[in-house]
CSV table of N, CA and C in Angstrom, one decimal:
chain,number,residue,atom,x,y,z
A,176,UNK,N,0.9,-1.2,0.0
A,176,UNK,CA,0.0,0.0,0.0
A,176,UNK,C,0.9,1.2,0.0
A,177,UNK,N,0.4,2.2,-0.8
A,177,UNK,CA,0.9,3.4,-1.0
A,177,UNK,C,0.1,4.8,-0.2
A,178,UNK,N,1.3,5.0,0.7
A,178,UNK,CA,0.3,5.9,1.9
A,178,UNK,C,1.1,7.4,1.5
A,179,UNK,N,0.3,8.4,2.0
A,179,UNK,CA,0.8,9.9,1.6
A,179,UNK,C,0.6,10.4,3.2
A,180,UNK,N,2.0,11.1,3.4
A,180,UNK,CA,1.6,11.7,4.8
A,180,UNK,C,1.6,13.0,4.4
A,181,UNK,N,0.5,14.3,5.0
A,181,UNK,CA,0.7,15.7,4.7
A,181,UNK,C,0.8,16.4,6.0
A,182,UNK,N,1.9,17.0,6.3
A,182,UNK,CA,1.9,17.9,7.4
A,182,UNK,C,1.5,19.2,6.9
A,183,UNK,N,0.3,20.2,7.2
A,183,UNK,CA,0.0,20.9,6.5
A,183,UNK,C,0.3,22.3,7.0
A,184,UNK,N,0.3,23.1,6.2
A,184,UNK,CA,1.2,24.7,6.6
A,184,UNK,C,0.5,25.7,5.8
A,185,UNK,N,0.4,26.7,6.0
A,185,UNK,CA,-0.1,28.0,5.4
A,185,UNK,C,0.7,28.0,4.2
A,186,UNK,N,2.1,28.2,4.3
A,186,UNK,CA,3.5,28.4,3.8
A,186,UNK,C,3.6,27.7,3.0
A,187,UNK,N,4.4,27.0,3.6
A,187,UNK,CA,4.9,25.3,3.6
A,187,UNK,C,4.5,24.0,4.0
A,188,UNK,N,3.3,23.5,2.9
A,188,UNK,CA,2.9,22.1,3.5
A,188,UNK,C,4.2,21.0,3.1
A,189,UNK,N,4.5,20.2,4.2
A,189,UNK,CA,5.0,19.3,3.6
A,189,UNK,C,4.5,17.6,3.3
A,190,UNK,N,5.1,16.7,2.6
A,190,UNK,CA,4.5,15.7,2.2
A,190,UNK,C,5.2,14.3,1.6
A,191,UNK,N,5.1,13.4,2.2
A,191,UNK,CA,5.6,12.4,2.4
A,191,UNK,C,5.2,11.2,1.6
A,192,UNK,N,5.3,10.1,0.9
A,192,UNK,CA,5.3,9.0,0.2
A,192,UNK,C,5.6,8.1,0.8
A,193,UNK,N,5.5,6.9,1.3
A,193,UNK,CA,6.2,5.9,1.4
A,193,UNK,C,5.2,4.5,1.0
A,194,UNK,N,6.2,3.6,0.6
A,194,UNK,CA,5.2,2.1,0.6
A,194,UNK,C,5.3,1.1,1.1
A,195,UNK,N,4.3,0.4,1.8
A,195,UNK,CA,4.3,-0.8,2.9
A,195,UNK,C,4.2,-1.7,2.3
A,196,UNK,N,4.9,-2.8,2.1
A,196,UNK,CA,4.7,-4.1,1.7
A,196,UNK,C,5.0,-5.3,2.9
A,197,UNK,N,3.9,-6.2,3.5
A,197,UNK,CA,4.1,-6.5,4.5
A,197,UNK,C,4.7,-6.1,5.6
A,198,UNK,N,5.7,-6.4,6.4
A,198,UNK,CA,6.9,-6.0,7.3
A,198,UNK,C,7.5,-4.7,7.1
A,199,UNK,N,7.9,-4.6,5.2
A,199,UNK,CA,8.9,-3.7,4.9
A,199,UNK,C,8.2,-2.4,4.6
A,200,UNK,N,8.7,-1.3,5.3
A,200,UNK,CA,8.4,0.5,4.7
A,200,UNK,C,9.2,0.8,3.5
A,201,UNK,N,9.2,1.3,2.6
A,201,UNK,CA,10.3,2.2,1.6
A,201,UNK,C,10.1,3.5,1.2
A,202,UNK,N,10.9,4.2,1.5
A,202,UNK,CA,10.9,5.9,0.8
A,202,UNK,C,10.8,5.8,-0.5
A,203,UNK,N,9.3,6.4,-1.2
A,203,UNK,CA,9.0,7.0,-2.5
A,203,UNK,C,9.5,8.3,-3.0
A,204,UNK,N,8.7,9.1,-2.2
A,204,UNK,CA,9.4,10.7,-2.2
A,204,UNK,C,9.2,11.9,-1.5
A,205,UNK,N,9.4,12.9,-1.2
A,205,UNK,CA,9.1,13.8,-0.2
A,205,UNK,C,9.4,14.9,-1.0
A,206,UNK,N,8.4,16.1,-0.5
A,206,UNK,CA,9.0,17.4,-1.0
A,206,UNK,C,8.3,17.9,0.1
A,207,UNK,N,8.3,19.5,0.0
A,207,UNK,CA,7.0,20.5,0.4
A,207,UNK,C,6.6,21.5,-0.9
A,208,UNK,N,5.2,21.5,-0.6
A,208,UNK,CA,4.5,22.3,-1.4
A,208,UNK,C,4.7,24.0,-0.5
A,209,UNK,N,5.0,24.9,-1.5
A,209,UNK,CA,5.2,26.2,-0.8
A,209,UNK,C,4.1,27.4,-1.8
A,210,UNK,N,3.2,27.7,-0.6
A,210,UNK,CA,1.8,28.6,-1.3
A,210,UNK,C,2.6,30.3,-2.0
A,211,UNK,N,2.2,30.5,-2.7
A,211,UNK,CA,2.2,31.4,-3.7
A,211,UNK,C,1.1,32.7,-3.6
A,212,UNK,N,1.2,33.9,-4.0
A,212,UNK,CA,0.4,34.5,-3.7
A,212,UNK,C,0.1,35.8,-2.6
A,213,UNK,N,-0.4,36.6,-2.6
A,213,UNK,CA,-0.6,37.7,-1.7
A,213,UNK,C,-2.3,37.7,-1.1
A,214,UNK,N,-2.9,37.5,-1.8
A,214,UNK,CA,-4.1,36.7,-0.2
A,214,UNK,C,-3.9,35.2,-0.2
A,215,UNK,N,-4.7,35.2,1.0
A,215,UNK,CA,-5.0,34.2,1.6
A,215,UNK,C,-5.8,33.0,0.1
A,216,UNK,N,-6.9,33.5,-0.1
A,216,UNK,CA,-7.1,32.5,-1.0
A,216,UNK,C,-6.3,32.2,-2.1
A,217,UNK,N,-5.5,33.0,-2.7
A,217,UNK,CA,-4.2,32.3,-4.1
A,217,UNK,C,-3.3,31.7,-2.9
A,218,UNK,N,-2.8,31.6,-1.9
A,218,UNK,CA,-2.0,30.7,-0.8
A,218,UNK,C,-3.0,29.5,-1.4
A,219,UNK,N,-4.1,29.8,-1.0
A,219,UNK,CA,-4.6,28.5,-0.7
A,219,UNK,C,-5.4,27.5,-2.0
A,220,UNK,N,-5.4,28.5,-3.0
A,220,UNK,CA,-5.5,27.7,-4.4
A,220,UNK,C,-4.0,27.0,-4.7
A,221,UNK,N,-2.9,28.0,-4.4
A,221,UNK,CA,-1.6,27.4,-4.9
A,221,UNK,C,-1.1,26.1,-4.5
A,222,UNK,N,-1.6,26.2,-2.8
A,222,UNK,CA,-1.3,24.9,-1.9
A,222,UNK,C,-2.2,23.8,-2.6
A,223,UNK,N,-3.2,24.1,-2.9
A,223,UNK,CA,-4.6,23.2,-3.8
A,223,UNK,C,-3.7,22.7,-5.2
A,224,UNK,N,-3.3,23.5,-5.5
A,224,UNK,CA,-2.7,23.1,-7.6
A,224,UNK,C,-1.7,22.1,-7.0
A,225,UNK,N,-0.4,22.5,-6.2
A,225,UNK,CA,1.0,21.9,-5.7
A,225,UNK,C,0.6,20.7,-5.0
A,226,UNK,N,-0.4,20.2,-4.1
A,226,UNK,CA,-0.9,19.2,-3.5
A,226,UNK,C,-1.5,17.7,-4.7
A,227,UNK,N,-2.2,18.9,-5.3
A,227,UNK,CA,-3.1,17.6,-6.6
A,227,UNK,C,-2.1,17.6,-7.7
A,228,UNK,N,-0.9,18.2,-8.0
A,228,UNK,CA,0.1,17.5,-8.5
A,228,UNK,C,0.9,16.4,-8.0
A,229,UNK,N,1.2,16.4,-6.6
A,229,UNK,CA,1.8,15.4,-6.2
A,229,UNK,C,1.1,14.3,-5.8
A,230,UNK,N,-0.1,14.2,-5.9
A,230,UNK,CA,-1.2,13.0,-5.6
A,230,UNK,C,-1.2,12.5,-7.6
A,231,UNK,N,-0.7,13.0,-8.2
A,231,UNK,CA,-1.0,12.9,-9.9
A,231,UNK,C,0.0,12.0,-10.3
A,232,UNK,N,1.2,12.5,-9.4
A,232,UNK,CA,2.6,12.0,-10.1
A,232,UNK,C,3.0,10.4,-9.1
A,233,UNK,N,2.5,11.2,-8.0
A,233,UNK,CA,2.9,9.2,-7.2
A,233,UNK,C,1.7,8.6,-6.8
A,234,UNK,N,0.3,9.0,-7.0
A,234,UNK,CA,-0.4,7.5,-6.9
A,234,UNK,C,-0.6,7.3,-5.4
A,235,UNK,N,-0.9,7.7,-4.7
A,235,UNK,CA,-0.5,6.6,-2.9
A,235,UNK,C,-2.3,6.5,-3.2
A,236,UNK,N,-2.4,5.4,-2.2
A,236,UNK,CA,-3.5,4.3,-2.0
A,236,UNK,C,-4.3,4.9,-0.7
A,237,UNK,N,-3.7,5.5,0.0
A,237,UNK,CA,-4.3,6.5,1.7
A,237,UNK,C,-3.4,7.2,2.1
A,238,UNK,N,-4.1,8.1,2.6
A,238,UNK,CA,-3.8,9.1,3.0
A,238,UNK,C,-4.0,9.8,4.6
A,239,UNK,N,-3.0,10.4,5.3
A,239,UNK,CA,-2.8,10.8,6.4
A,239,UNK,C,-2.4,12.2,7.2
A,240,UNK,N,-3.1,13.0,7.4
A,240,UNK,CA,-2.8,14.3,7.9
A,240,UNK,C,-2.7,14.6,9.4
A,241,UNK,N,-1.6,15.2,9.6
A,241,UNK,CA,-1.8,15.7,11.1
A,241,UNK,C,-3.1,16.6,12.1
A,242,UNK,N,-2.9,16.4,12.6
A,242,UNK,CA,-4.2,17.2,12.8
A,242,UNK,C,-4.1,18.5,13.5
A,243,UNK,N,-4.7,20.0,13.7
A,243,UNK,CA,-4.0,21.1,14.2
A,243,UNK,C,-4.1,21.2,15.7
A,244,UNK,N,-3.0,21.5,15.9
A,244,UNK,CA,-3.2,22.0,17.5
A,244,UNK,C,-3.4,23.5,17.5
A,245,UNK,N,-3.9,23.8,18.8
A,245,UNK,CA,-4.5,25.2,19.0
A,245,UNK,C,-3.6,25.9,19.9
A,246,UNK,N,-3.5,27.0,19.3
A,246,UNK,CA,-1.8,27.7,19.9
A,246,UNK,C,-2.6,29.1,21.0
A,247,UNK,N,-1.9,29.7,21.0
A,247,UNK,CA,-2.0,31.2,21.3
A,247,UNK,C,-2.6,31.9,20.9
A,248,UNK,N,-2.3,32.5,19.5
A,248,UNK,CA,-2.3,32.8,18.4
A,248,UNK,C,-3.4,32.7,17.4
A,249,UNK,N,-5.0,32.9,17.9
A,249,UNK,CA,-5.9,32.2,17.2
A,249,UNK,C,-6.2,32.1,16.0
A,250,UNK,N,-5.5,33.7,15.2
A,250,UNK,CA,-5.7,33.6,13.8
A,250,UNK,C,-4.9,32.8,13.2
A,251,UNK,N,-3.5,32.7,13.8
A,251,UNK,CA,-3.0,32.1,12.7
A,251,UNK,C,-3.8,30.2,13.1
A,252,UNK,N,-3.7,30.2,14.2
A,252,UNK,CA,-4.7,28.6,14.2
A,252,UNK,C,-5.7,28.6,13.3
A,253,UNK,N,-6.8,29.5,12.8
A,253,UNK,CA,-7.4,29.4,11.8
A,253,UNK,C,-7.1,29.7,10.3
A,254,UNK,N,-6.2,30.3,10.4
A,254,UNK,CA,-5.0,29.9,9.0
A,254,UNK,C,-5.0,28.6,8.9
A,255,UNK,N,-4.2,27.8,9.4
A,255,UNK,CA,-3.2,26.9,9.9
A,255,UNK,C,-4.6,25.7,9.7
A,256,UNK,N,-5.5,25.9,10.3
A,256,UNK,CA,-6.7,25.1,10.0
A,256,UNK,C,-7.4,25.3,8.3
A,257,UNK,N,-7.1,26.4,8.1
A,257,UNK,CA,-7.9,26.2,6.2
A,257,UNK,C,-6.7,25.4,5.4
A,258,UNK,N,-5.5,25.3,5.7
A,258,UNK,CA,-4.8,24.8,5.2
A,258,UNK,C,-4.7,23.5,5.4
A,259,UNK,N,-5.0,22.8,6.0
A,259,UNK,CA,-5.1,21.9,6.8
A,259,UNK,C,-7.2,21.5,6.2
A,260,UNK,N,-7.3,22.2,5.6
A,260,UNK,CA,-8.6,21.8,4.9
A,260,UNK,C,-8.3,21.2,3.6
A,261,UNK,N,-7.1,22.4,3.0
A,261,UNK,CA,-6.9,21.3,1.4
A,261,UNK,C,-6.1,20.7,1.7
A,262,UNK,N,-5.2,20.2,2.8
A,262,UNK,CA,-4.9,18.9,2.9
A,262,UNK,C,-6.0,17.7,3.3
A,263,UNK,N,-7.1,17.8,3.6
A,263,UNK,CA,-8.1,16.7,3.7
A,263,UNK,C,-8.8,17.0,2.1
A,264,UNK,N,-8.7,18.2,1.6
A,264,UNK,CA,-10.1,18.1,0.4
A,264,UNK,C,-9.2,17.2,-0.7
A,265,UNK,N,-7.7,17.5,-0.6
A,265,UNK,CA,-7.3,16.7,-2.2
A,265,UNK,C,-7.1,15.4,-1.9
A,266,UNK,N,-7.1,14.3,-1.1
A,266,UNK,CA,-6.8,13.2,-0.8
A,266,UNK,C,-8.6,12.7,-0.9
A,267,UNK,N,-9.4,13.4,-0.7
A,267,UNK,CA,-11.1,13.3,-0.8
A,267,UNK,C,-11.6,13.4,-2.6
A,268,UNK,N,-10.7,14.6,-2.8
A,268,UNK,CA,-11.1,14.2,-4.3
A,268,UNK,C,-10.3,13.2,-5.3
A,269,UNK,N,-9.3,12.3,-4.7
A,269,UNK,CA,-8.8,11.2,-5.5
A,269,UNK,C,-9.9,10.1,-4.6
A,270,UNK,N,-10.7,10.3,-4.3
A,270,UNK,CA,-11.1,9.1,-3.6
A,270,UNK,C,-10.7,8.5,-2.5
A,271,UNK,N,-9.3,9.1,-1.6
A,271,UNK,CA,-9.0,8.0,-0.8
A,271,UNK,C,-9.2,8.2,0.9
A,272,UNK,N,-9.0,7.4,1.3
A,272,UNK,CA,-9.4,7.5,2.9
A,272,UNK,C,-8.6,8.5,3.3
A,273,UNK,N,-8.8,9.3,4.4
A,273,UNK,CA,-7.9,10.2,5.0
A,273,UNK,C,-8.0,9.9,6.6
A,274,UNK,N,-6.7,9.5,7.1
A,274,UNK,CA,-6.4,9.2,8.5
A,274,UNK,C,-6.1,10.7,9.1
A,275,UNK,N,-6.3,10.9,10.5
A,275,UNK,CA,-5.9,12.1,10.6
A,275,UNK,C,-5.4,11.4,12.3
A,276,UNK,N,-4.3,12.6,12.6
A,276,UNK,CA,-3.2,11.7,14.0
A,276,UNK,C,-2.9,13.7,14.7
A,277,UNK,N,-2.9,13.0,15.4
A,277,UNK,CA,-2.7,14.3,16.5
A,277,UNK,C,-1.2,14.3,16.3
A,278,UNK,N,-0.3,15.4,16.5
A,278,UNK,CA,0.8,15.4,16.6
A,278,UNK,C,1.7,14.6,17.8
A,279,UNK,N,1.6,14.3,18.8
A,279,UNK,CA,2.0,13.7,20.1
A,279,UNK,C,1.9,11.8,19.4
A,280,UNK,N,1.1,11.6,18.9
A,280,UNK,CA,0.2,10.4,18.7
A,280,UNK,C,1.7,9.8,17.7
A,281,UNK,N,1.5,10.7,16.8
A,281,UNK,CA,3.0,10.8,15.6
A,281,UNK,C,4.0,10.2,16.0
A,282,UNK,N,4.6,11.4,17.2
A,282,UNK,CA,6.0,11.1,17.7
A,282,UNK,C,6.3,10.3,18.4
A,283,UNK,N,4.7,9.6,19.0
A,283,UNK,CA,4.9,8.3,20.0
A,283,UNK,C,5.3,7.5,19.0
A,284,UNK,N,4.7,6.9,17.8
A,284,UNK,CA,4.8,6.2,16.9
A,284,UNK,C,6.2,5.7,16.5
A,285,UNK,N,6.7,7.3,16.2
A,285,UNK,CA,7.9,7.0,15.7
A,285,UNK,C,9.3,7.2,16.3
A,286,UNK,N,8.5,8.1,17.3
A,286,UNK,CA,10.0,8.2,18.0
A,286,UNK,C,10.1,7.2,19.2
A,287,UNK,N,9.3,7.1,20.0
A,287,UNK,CA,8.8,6.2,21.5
A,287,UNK,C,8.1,7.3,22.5
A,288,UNK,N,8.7,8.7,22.0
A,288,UNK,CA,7.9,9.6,23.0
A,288,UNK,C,7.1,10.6,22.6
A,289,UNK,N,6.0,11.1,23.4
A,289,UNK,CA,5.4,11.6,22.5
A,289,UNK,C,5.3,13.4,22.9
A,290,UNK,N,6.1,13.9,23.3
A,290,UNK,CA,6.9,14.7,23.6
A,290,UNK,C,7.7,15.2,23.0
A,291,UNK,N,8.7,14.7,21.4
A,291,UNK,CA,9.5,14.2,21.2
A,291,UNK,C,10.0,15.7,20.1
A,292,UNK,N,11.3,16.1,20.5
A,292,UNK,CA,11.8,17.5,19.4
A,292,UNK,C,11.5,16.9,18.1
A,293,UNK,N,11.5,18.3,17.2
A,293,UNK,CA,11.8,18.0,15.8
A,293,UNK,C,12.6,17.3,15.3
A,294,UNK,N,13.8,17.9,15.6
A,294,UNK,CA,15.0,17.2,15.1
A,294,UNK,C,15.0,15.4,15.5
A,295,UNK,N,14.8,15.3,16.8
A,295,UNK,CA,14.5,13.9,17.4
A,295,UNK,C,13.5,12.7,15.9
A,296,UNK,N,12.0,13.6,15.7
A,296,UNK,CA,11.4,12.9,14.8
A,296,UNK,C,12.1,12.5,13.6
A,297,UNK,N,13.0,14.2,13.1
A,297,UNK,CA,13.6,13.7,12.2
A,297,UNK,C,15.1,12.9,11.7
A,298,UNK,N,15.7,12.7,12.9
A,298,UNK,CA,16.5,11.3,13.3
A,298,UNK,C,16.1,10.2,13.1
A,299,UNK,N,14.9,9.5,13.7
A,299,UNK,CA,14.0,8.3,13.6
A,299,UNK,C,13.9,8.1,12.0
A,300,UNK,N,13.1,9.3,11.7
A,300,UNK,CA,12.6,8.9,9.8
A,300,UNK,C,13.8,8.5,9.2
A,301,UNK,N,14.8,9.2,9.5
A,301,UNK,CA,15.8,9.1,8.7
A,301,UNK,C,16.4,7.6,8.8
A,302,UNK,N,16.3,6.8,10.5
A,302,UNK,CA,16.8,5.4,10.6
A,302,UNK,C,15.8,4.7,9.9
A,303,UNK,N,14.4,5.1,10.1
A,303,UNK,CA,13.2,3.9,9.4
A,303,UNK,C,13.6,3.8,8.0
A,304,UNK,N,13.9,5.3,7.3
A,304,UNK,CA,14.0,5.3,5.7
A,304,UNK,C,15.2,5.4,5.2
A,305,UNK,N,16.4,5.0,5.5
A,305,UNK,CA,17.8,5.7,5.2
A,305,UNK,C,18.4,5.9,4.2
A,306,UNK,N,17.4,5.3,2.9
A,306,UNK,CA,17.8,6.3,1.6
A,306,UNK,C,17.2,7.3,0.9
A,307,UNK,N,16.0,7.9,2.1
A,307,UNK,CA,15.8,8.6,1.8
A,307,UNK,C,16.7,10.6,2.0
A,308,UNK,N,16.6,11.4,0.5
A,308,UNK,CA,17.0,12.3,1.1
A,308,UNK,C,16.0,13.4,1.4
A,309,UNK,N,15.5,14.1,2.5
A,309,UNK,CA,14.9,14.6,3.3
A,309,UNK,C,15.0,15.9,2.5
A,310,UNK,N,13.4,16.5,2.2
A,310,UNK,CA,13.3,17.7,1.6
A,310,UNK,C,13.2,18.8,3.1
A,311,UNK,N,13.8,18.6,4.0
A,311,UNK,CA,13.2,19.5,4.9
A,311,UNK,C,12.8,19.1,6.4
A,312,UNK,N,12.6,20.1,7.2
A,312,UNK,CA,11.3,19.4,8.3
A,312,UNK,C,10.4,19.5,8.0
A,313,UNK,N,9.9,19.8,7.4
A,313,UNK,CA,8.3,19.7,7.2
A,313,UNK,C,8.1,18.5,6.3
A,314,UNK,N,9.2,18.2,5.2
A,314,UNK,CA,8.7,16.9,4.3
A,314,UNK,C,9.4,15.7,6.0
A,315,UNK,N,10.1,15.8,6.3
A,315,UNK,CA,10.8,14.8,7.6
A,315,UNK,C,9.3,14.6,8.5
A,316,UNK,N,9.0,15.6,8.9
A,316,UNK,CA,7.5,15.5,9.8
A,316,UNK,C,6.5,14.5,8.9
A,317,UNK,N,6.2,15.1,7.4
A,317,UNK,CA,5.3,14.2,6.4
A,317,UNK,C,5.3,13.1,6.4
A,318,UNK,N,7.0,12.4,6.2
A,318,UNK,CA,7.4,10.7,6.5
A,318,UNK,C,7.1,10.3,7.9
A,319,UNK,N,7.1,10.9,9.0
A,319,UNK,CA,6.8,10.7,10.3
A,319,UNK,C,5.2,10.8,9.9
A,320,UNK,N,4.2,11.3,9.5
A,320,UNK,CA,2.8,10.9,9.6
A,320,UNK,C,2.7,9.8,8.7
A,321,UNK,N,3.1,9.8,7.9
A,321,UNK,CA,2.8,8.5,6.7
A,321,UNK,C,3.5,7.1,7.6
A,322,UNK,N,4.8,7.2,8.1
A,322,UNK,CA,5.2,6.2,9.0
A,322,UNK,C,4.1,5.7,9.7
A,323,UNK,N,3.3,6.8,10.4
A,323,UNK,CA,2.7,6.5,11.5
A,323,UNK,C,1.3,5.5,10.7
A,324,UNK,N,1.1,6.5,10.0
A,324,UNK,CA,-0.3,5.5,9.5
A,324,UNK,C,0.6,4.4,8.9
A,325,UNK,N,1.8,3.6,8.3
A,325,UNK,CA,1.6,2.8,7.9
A,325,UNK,C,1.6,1.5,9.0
A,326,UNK,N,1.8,2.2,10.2
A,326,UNK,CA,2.6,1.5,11.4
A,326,UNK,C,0.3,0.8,12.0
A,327,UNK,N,0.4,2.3,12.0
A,327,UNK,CA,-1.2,1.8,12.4
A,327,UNK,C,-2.2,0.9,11.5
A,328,UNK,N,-1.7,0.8,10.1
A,328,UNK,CA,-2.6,0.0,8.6
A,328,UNK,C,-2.3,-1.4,9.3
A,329,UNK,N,-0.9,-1.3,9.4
A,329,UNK,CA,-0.3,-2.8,9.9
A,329,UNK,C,-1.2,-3.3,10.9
A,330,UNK,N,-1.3,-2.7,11.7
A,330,UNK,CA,-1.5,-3.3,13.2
A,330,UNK,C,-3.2,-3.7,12.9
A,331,UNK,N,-3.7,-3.0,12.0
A,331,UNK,CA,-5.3,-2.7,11.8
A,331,UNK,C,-5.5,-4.0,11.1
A,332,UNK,N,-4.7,-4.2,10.3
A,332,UNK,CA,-4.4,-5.6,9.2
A,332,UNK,C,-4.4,-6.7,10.0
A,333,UNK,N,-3.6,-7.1,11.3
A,333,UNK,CA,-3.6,-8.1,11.7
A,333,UNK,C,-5.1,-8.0,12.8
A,334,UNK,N,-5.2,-7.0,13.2
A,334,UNK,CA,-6.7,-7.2,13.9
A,334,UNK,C,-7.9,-7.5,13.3
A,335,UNK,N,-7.6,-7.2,12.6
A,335,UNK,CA,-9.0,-7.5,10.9
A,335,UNK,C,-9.0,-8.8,10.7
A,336,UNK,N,-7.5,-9.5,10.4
A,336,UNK,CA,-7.3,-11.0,10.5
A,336,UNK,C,-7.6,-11.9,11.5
A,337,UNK,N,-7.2,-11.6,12.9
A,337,UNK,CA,-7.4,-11.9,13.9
A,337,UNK,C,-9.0,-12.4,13.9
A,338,UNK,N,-9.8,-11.2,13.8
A,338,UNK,CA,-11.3,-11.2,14.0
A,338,UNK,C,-11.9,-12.1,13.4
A,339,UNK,N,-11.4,-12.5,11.9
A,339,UNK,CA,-11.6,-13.0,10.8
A,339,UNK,C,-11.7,-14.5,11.5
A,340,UNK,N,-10.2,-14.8,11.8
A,340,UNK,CA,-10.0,-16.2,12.2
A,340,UNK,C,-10.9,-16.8,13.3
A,341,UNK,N,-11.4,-15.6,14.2
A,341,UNK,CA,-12.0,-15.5,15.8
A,341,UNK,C,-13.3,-16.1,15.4
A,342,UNK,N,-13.9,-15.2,14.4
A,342,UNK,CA,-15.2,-15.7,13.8
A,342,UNK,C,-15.3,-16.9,12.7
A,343,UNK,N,-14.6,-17.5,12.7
A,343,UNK,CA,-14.3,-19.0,11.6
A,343,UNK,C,-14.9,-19.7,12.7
A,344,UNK,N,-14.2,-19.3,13.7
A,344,UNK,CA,-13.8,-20.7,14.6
A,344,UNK,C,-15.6,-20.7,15.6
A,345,UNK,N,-16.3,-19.8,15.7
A,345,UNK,CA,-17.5,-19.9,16.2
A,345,UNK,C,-18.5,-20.3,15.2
């Protein structure tokens, strides 16, 4: 399965590829999309055009976005949240599922704590994917949500099976 992780940004969304086959993860590709524009809406058409390009060119099968936390700062939290809209709308208009993970939830995943620095997450990605080369923190954060959902597909796969076998046997 081919999963897309989006860490999403006003600015700078970043965005992550990887593919699960059984056991094994592999680095497809990473970049960030960076919005364009002097309002808010060309930001947020440009983030829209640069997102549904990279869903064009690699294909992923589900999709996973972080989810926003609420700062201080409430406008930009509502910034930070429309952006974080066209990261759920373009994975909706290819059709595919969209997982969404709190940020903490992430770094337990992949780092062990969920507490865990930037730099920290982006140490881990780098051991889970190590050919991959890293467009950034923000694409590093993107492989850390795509990680995560592929880590949770897994787990969801063998509980699916599990149930499967549970209900044979009754």
């Amino acid at each position: 399965m081919r999963v897309i992780g989006i860490d999403p940004g006003l600015r700078r969304t970043g965005w992550g590829v990887v593919d699960m086959e059984g056991a094994g993860l592999a680095h497809v590709a990473n970049g960030v999309c960076v919005s364009e524009g002097d309002s808010l809406a060309l930001r947020l058409r440009s983030l829209h055009d640069a997102l549904t390009r990279v869903f064009a060119a690699w294909h992923p099968e589900a999709a996973a976005v972080e989810q926003t936390f609420v700062n201080k700062d409430a406008a930009g939290t509502l910034k930070l949240g429309q952006a974080r809209g066209i990261a759920l709308l373009v994975p909706a208009l290819f059709g595919l599922p969209v997982a969404e993970y709190a940020p903490n939830a992430v770094k337990k995943v992949v780092v062990g704590v969920g507490h865990a620095e930037k730099h920290q997450v982006a140490h881990m990605v780098r051991l889970q994917l190590p050919t991959a080369a890293i467009a950034g923190p923000d694409a590093a954060d993107a492989l850390a949500i795509a990680l995560c959902h592929a880590h949770h597909a897994r787990f969801a796969g063998r509980l699916d099976a599990a149930i499967a076998r549970a209900e044979g046997l009754a």
